[in-house]
Coordinates of C-alpha atoms and ligand atoms in Angstrom, one line a residue:
X16 CA 116.5 207.7 92.7
X17 CA 118.6 209.1 95.5
X18 CA 116.9 210.4 98.7
X19 CA 120.2 211.3 100.4
X20 CA 119.5 214.9 101.2
X21 CA 122.1 217.5 100.4
X22 CA 123.5 220.0 102.9
X23 CA 121.4 222.7 101.3
X24 CA 118.2 220.7 101.4
X25 CA 118.8 219.9 105.1
X26 CA 119.5 223.5 105.9
X27 CA 116.2 224.5 104.2
X28 CA 114.4 221.8 106.2
X29 CA 116.0 223.0 109.5
X30 CA 115.2 226.6 108.8
X31 CA 111.6 225.8 108.0
X32 CA 111.3 223.7 111.2
X33 CA 112.9 226.4 113.3
X34 CA 110.6 229.1 111.8
X35 CA 107.5 227.0 112.3
X36 CA 108.3 226.2 115.9
X37 CA 109.4 229.8 116.8
X38 CA 107.1 232.0 114.8
X39 CA 104.0 229.9 113.8
X40 CA 103.4 227.8 116.8
X41 CA 102.8 230.5 119.4
X42 CA 99.6 232.0 117.8
X43 CA 98.4 229.1 115.8
X44 CA 95.5 228.0 118.1
X45 CA 94.1 231.6 118.3
X46 CA 94.4 232.2 114.6
X47 CA 92.6 229.0 113.9
X48 CA 89.8 229.7 116.4
X49 CA 89.2 233.3 115.2
X50 CA 89.8 232.6 111.5
X51 CA 92.5 235.3 111.5
X52 CA 94.5 235.5 108.3
X53 CA 98.2 235.1 109.2
X54 CA 99.3 238.4 107.6
X55 CA 102.5 238.9 109.7
X56 CA 103.5 235.3 109.4
X57 CA 103.1 235.4 105.6
X58 CA 105.1 238.6 105.4
X59 CA 107.9 236.8 107.3
X60 CA 107.6 233.8 105.0
X61 CA 108.0 236.1 102.0
X62 CA 111.1 237.7 103.6
X63 CA 112.6 234.3 104.3
X64 CA 112.0 233.1 100.8
X65 CA 109.3 230.5 101.4
X66 CA 106.9 232.0 98.9
X67 CA 108.8 231.6 95.7
X68 CA 111.2 228.8 96.6
X69 CA 111.5 227.2 93.1
X70 CA 111.6 230.4 91.1
X71 CA 114.8 231.5 89.3
X72 CA 116.6 234.1 91.4
X73 CA 116.5 236.5 88.4
X74 CA 112.7 236.9 89.1
X75 CA 113.3 237.1 92.9
X76 CA 112.9 233.4 93.7
X77 CA 115.0 231.0 95.7
X78 CA 116.2 228.9 92.8
X79 CA 115.7 225.8 94.8
X80 CA 114.6 222.3 93.8
X81 CA 111.2 220.7 94.4
X82 CA 112.7 218.5 97.1
X83 CA 113.7 221.6 99.2
X84 CA 110.2 222.9 98.7
X85 CA 108.7 219.6 99.9
X86 CA 110.9 219.6 103.0
X87 CA 109.9 223.1 103.9
X88 CA 106.2 222.4 103.3
X89 CA 106.4 219.3 105.5
X90 CA 107.9 221.1 108.4
X91 CA 105.6 224.1 108.2
X92 CA 102.6 221.7 107.9
X93 CA 103.5 220.0 111.2
X94 CA 102.5 223.3 112.9
X95 CA 100.3 225.5 110.7
X96 CA 98.4 224.3 107.7
X97 CA 96.8 227.6 107.0
X98 CA 100.2 229.0 106.3
X99 CA 101.3 226.0 104.4
X100 CA 98.3 226.0 102.0
X101 CA 98.9 229.7 101.3
X102 CA 102.5 228.8 100.6
X103 CA 101.6 225.8 98.5
X104 CA 99.2 227.7 96.3
X105 CA 101.6 230.6 95.8
X106 CA 104.6 228.4 95.1
X107 CA 103.2 225.5 93.0
X108 CA 100.0 226.6 91.4
X109 CA 100.8 230.2 90.7
X110 CA 104.6 230.9 90.6
X111 CA 105.6 227.5 89.0
X112 CA 102.9 227.8 86.3
X113 CA 103.8 231.4 85.5
X114 CA 107.5 230.6 85.3
X115 CA 107.1 227.4 83.3
X116 CA 104.6 228.7 80.8
X117 CA 104.4 232.5 81.1
X118 CA 106.0 235.1 78.7
X119 CA 109.1 237.0 79.8
X120 CA 107.0 240.1 80.3
X121 CA 104.5 238.2 82.5
X122 CA 107.3 236.7 84.6
X123 CA 109.0 240.1 85.0
X124 CA 105.8 241.8 85.9
X125 CA 104.3 239.2 88.3
X126 CA 106.9 236.8 89.7
X127 CA 109.0 239.3 91.5
X128 CA 106.1 240.5 93.6
X129 CA 104.7 237.0 94.2
X130 CA 108.1 235.6 95.4
X131 CA 108.5 238.2 98.1
X132 CA 105.0 238.0 99.3
X133 CA 104.3 241.7 98.3
X134 CA 101.5 240.0 96.3
X135 CA 99.9 236.7 96.9
X136 CA 98.5 234.6 94.1
X137 CA 95.3 232.4 93.8
X138 CA 94.4 229.7 91.3
X139 CA 90.8 230.0 90.2
X140 CA 89.6 226.8 88.6
X141 CA 86.7 225.5 90.7
X142 CA 83.2 226.7 90.0
X143 CA 79.9 225.8 91.6
X144 CA 79.5 223.1 89.0
X145 CA 83.0 222.5 87.9
X146 CA 85.2 221.1 90.7
X147 CA 86.3 217.6 89.9
X148 CA 84.8 217.9 86.4
X149 CA 87.2 220.6 85.5
X150 CA 86.4 220.8 81.8
X151 CA 82.9 222.0 82.5
X152 CA 83.9 225.6 82.9
X153 CA 81.0 228.1 82.8
X154 CA 83.2 231.2 83.3
X155 CA 83.7 232.8 79.9
X156 CA 86.3 235.1 78.4
X157 CA 85.0 236.6 75.1
X158 CA 87.6 237.9 72.7
X159 CA 86.9 241.6 72.1
X160 CA 89.8 242.3 69.8
X161 CA 92.3 244.1 72.1
X162 CA 91.1 242.4 75.3
X163 CA 89.0 239.6 76.7
X164 CA 85.8 240.2 78.6
X165 CA 85.7 237.9 81.6
X166 CA 82.5 236.8 83.4
X167 CA 81.7 234.1 85.8
X168 CA 81.9 232.8 89.4
X169 CA 84.7 230.8 91.1
X170 CA 84.3 228.8 94.3
X171 CA 86.5 227.6 97.1
X172 CA 89.4 229.9 96.1
X173 CA 92.3 229.6 98.5
X174 CA 93.9 233.1 99.1
X175 CA 90.6 234.5 97.6
X176 CA 90.5 237.6 99.7
X177 CA 94.2 238.1 100.4
X178 CA 95.5 237.7 96.8
X179 CA 96.4 240.5 94.4
X180 CA 96.8 238.2 91.4
X181 CA 94.5 235.4 90.1
X182 CA 95.1 232.8 87.5
X183 CA 91.6 232.4 86.1
X184 CA 90.5 229.4 84.1
X185 CA 87.8 230.4 81.5
X186 CA 86.1 229.1 78.4
X187 CA 86.8 231.2 75.3
X188 CA 85.2 228.9 72.8
X189 CA 82.5 226.5 74.2
X190 CA 82.3 224.6 70.9
X191 CA 85.8 223.4 71.3
X192 CA 85.1 222.1 74.8
X193 CA 88.4 221.7 76.8
X194 CA 90.4 222.9 73.8
X195 CA 88.6 226.2 74.1
X196 CA 89.8 226.8 77.7
X197 CA 92.3 229.5 78.5
X198 CA 94.0 230.8 81.6
X199 CA 94.3 234.5 82.3
X200 CA 96.3 236.6 84.8
X201 CA 93.9 238.9 86.5
X202 CA 94.7 241.6 89.0
X203 CA 92.2 241.8 91.8
X204 CA 92.3 245.6 91.7
X205 CA 90.7 245.7 88.3
X206 CA 87.1 246.8 87.9
X207 CA 84.6 243.9 88.1
X208 CA 86.6 241.6 90.4
X209 CA 84.3 241.1 93.4
X210 CA 85.4 239.0 96.4
X211 CA 82.5 237.1 98.0
X212 CA 82.0 235.9 101.5
X213 CA 84.8 234.1 103.4
X214 CA 84.0 230.4 104.1
X215 CA 83.8 229.2 107.7
X216 CA 85.7 226.0 107.4
X217 CA 86.3 222.8 109.4
X218 CA 90.1 223.1 109.1
X219 CA 92.8 225.4 107.7
X220 CA 90.6 228.0 109.2
X221 CA 93.0 231.0 109.2
X222 CA 93.6 230.7 105.4
X223 CA 91.0 232.6 103.5
X224 CA 88.7 230.7 101.1
X225 CA 86.2 232.8 99.1
X226 CA 83.8 232.8 96.2
X227 CA 85.0 235.2 93.5
X228 CA 82.8 237.0 91.0
X229 CA 84.1 238.4 87.7
X230 CA 81.7 240.9 86.1
X231 CA 82.8 242.2 82.7
X232 CA 86.4 242.3 83.7
X233 CA 88.6 243.6 80.9
X234 CA 91.7 241.4 80.6
X235 CA 94.5 242.6 78.3
X236 CA 95.3 240.1 75.5
X237 CA 98.9 239.8 76.8
X238 CA 97.6 238.4 80.1
X239 CA 96.6 235.1 78.5
X240 CA 99.0 232.3 79.4
X241 CA 100.3 230.3 76.5
X242 CA 98.8 229.6 73.1
X243 CA 95.1 230.0 72.5
X244 CA 93.4 226.9 73.9
X245 CA 96.3 225.9 76.1
X246 CA 94.4 226.6 79.4
X247 CA 93.2 223.1 80.3
X248 CA 96.6 221.5 79.8
X249 CA 98.1 224.3 81.8
X250 CA 95.7 223.7 84.6
X251 CA 96.4 219.9 84.5
X252 CA 100.2 220.4 84.6
X253 CA 100.1 223.0 87.3
X254 CA 97.8 220.7 89.4
X255 CA 100.1 217.8 89.0
X256 CA 102.9 219.9 90.6
X257 CA 100.5 221.3 93.1
X258 CA 99.6 217.8 94.3
X259 CA 103.2 217.3 95.4
X260 CA 102.9 220.3 97.6
X261 CA 99.6 219.1 99.1
X262 CA 101.1 215.6 99.5
X263 CA 103.9 217.2 101.5
X264 CA 101.4 219.1 103.6
X265 CA 99.6 215.8 104.4
X266 CA 102.9 214.2 105.2
X267 CA 103.6 217.1 107.6
X268 CA 100.2 216.7 109.3
X269 CA 100.9 213.0 109.8
X270 CA 104.4 213.8 111.1
X271 CA 103.2 216.5 113.4
X272 CA 100.5 214.2 114.8
X273 CA 103.1 211.5 115.3
X274 CA 105.7 213.7 117.0
X275 CA 103.1 215.0 119.4
X276 CA 101.9 211.5 120.1
X277 CA 105.4 210.2 120.8
X278 CA 106.1 213.0 123.2
X279 CA 102.8 212.6 125.0
X280 CA 103.2 208.8 125.2
X281 CA 106.4 209.3 127.2
X282 CA 104.8 211.8 129.6
X283 CA 101.4 210.3 130.2
X284 CA 101.2 207.4 132.6
X285 CA 98.3 204.9 133.2
X286 CA 98.3 201.8 135.3
X287 CA 101.6 202.8 136.7
X288 CA 103.6 203.2 133.5
X289 CA 104.0 205.5 130.5
X290 CA 101.2 204.7 128.0
X291 CA 103.8 203.7 125.3
X292 CA 104.6 200.7 127.5
X293 CA 101.1 199.5 126.7
X294 CA 100.9 197.5 123.5
X295 CA 97.6 199.2 122.5
X296 CA 99.5 202.5 122.2
X297 CA 102.8 201.2 121.1
X298 CA 101.3 199.5 118.1
X299 CA 99.5 202.6 117.1
X300 CA 102.9 204.4 117.1
X301 CA 104.4 201.6 115.1
X302 CA 101.7 201.9 112.4
X303 CA 102.1 205.7 112.3
X304 CA 105.9 205.5 111.9
X305 CA 105.6 202.8 109.2
X306 CA 103.0 204.7 107.2
X307 CA 104.9 208.0 107.5
X308 CA 108.1 206.4 106.1
X309 CA 106.1 204.9 103.2
X310 CA 104.4 208.2 102.5
X311 CA 107.8 209.9 102.6
X312 CA 109.1 207.6 99.8
X313 CA 106.1 208.5 97.6
X314 CA 106.2 212.2 98.3
X315 CA 110.0 212.6 98.0
X316 CA 110.0 210.4 94.9
X317 CA 107.4 212.6 93.1
X318 CA 109.5 215.7 94.0
X319 CA 112.7 213.9 92.7
X320 CA 110.9 212.9 89.5
X321 CA 109.8 216.5 88.9
X322 CA 113.4 217.7 89.5
X323 CA 114.7 215.1 87.0
X324 CA 112.4 216.4 84.3
X325 CA 110.4 213.1 84.3
X326 CA 106.7 212.7 83.9
X327 CA 105.4 213.0 87.5
X328 CA 101.6 213.0 86.9
X329 CA 101.0 209.5 88.4
X330 CA 103.7 209.9 91.0
X331 CA 102.2 213.1 92.4
X332 CA 98.7 211.6 92.4
X333 CA 99.9 208.5 94.2
X334 CA 101.8 210.7 96.7
X335 CA 98.8 212.8 97.5
X336 CA 96.4 209.9 97.6
X337 CA 98.5 207.9 100.1
X338 CA 99.8 210.8 102.2
X339 CA 96.3 212.4 102.6
X340 CA 94.9 209.1 103.7
X341 CA 97.5 208.5 106.3
X342 CA 97.3 212.2 107.5
X343 CA 93.6 211.6 108.1
X344 CA 94.0 208.2 109.7
X345 CA 96.9 209.0 112.0
X346 CA 95.6 212.4 113.1
X347 CA 92.5 210.6 114.3
X348 CA 94.8 208.1 116.1
X349 CA 96.8 210.9 117.6
X350 CA 93.6 212.3 119.2
X351 CA 92.8 208.8 120.5
X352 CA 96.3 208.5 122.0
X353 CA 95.8 211.8 123.7
X354 CA 92.4 210.7 125.1
X355 CA 90.4 213.6 126.5
X356 CA 93.4 216.0 126.1
X357 CA 93.3 215.3 122.4
X358 CA 89.8 216.6 122.2
X359 CA 90.7 220.1 123.4
X360 CA 92.5 222.7 121.4
X361 CA 95.5 223.2 123.7
X362 CA 97.2 219.9 122.6
X363 CA 97.1 220.7 118.8
X364 CA 96.1 217.2 117.6
X365 CA 92.4 218.1 117.1
X366 CA 93.4 220.9 114.8
X367 CA 95.7 218.6 112.8
X368 CA 92.8 216.1 112.5
X369 CA 90.5 218.9 111.2
X370 CA 93.2 220.1 108.8
X371 CA 93.8 216.6 107.5
X372 CA 90.4 216.3 105.9
X373 CA 90.9 218.9 103.2
X374 CA 94.1 217.2 101.9
X375 CA 91.7 214.4 100.7
X376 CA 89.6 217.0 98.9
X377 CA 91.5 219.9 97.4
X378 CA 93.7 220.0 94.3
X379 CA 91.8 216.9 93.2
X380 CA 89.9 214.6 95.6
X381 CA 91.2 211.1 96.4
X382 CA 88.8 209.8 93.8
X383 CA 90.2 212.1 91.1
X384 CA 93.7 210.9 92.0
X385 CA 92.5 207.3 91.5
X386 CA 91.2 208.4 88.1
X387 CA 94.5 209.9 87.1
X388 CA 96.5 206.8 88.4
X389 CA 94.2 204.2 86.9
X390 CA 94.1 205.9 83.5
X391 CA 97.8 205.9 83.4
X392 CA 98.4 202.4 84.6
X393 CA 95.7 201.0 82.3
X394 CA 97.3 202.6 79.2
X395 CA 100.6 201.0 80.4
X396 CA 102.4 204.2 81.3
X397 CA 105.3 203.4 83.6
X398 CA 105.4 205.4 86.8
X399 CA 109.0 204.7 87.9
X400 CA 111.1 204.2 84.9
X401 CA 112.7 207.3 83.4
X402 CA 110.6 208.7 80.7
X403 CA 110.8 212.0 78.9
X404 CA 109.1 214.9 80.6
X405 CA 105.7 215.7 79.0
X406 CA 106.1 219.4 80.0
X407 CA 107.1 220.4 76.6
X408 CA 104.4 218.6 74.8
X409 CA 101.7 219.9 77.3
Ligands
LIG529 N1 99.1 217.0 81.5 C1 98.8 217.4 80.2 N2 97.6 217.2 79.6 C2 96.7 216.6 80.3 C3 96.9 216.1 81.6 C4 98.2 216.4 82.2 N3 98.5 216.0 83.4 N4 95.8 215.5 82.1 C5 94.9 215.6 81.1 N5 95.4 216.3 80.0 C6 94.8 216.5 78.7 C7 94.4 215.2 78.0 O1 95.5 214.7 77.3 C8 93.3 215.8 77.1 O2 93.9 216.4 76.0 P1 93.6 216.0 74.4 O3 92.1 216.1 74.3 O4 94.4 216.9 73.6 O5 94.0 214.5 74.4 C9 92.7 216.8 77.9 O6 93.6 217.3 78.9 C10 91.4 216.4 78.6 O7 91.8 215.3 79.4 P2 90.7 214.2 79.9 O8 89.9 213.7 78.7 O9 91.4 213.2 80.7 O10 89.7 215.1 80.8 P3 88.6 214.7 81.9 O11 87.5 215.6 81.7 O12 88.4 213.2 81.8 O13 89.3 215.1 83.3 C11 90.7 215.0 85.2 C12 90.5 214.7 83.7 C13 92.0 214.4 85.5 C14 89.6 214.2 86.0 C15 90.6 216.5 85.5 O14 89.3 217.0 85.2 C16 90.9 216.8 86.9 O15 92.1 216.8 87.3 N6 90.0 217.2 87.8 C17 90.2 217.6 89.1 C18 90.4 219.1 89.1 C19 91.0 219.6 90.4 O16 92.1 219.1 90.9 N7 90.4 220.5 91.1 C20 90.9 221.1 92.3 C21 90.7 222.6 92.2 S1 92.1 223.6 92.4 C22 92.4 223.7 94.1 O17 91.9 222.9 94.9 C23 93.3 224.8 94.5 C24 93.2 225.4 95.8 O18 92.7 226.4 96.0 C25 93.9 224.7 96.9

């Protein structure tokens, strides 16, 4: 495992940092307050190549590794987590899954538009009664010969209102339970796709999260991803990769809270000296710095393992579990360090604190991550040693 970053990776990190500071920071408080979707910013991110970072250039992507993607996610998440979740879903849940498991025609048709931001993608798994318990899908896709007929309701869909393409998880044969699940590429312009109300959320408020209804949507046969019955494994593999993106987002939130706290601790004086000269504050900064370094190891390691073609299921769950916990803990500490200023919007840390909470929930709650990790460790699966990728067998 080698975490020495290459010149290319450092350049991506610096470009993302620069973009976030210059283009995202100025309007981030207003967008969050008014729940304004960051259309202009997402357009810019598409032009700069942040929306299809890992996709092969022949489909319009950046051809970069997961480590570069993680570094960009981390920097953008220090500033704007609505933009970074839109970026994460598009890159890791939609583009990566399509490129890895889609047909050549599917890739040609959808990836090019998704990489440039002309189209945004959404991953539609969660339902009113199937969030953590992902096999209990009630959405159905009935085989009608030349097409499937899709019916059902999806909840909590990131990019729900802004997306042109959905990857929809549906049950095609209930008797087979999870082996009857398939995933379909659905265009939102098709008849029967209805976008429900936008959620008014605690955090990531300028990203759009919706309920989606599918009413007798005709899905062409060629829009199923993979062999019949491959859908649940597809969802699991894609979520394993997605969790690396969310772990990077959480790392960015913790890093953003830390950087703001360090700067504030130099400026703010109490009892005749900067607050970082008081042990009560200095020790908080020490805890933050230590946890962030530890999280970095887990997050970068999971990206590195994915780039090596190793099994990264446990690694990505560990990274997300740990990074989301420290994002929550240290964004709360950042508010505490800022005192009354931390409680108002102008100082950014209260937004990071609100954004942190969702990283413990979406793409698998912390409890689900513990299920994944514990099942793997109990069956004796190594999590560090090189082992063959399970992508092929998935
Ligand atoms: N790779 C390949 N196959 C996998 C796999 C993986 N990582 N994980 C499980 N599978 C396979 C199993 O091998 C099994 O296959 P076989 O029957 O052929 O052996 C099958 O899938 C079923 O597995 P389990 O018996 O382990 O299934 P389970 O019902 O116990 O659930 C779970 C497992 C890990 C808890 C899963 O349900 C899960 O991940 N739940 C959380 C779902 C989630 O993350 N939801 C978030 C919504 S998406 C989102 O938030 C996006 C957004 O908009 C931001």
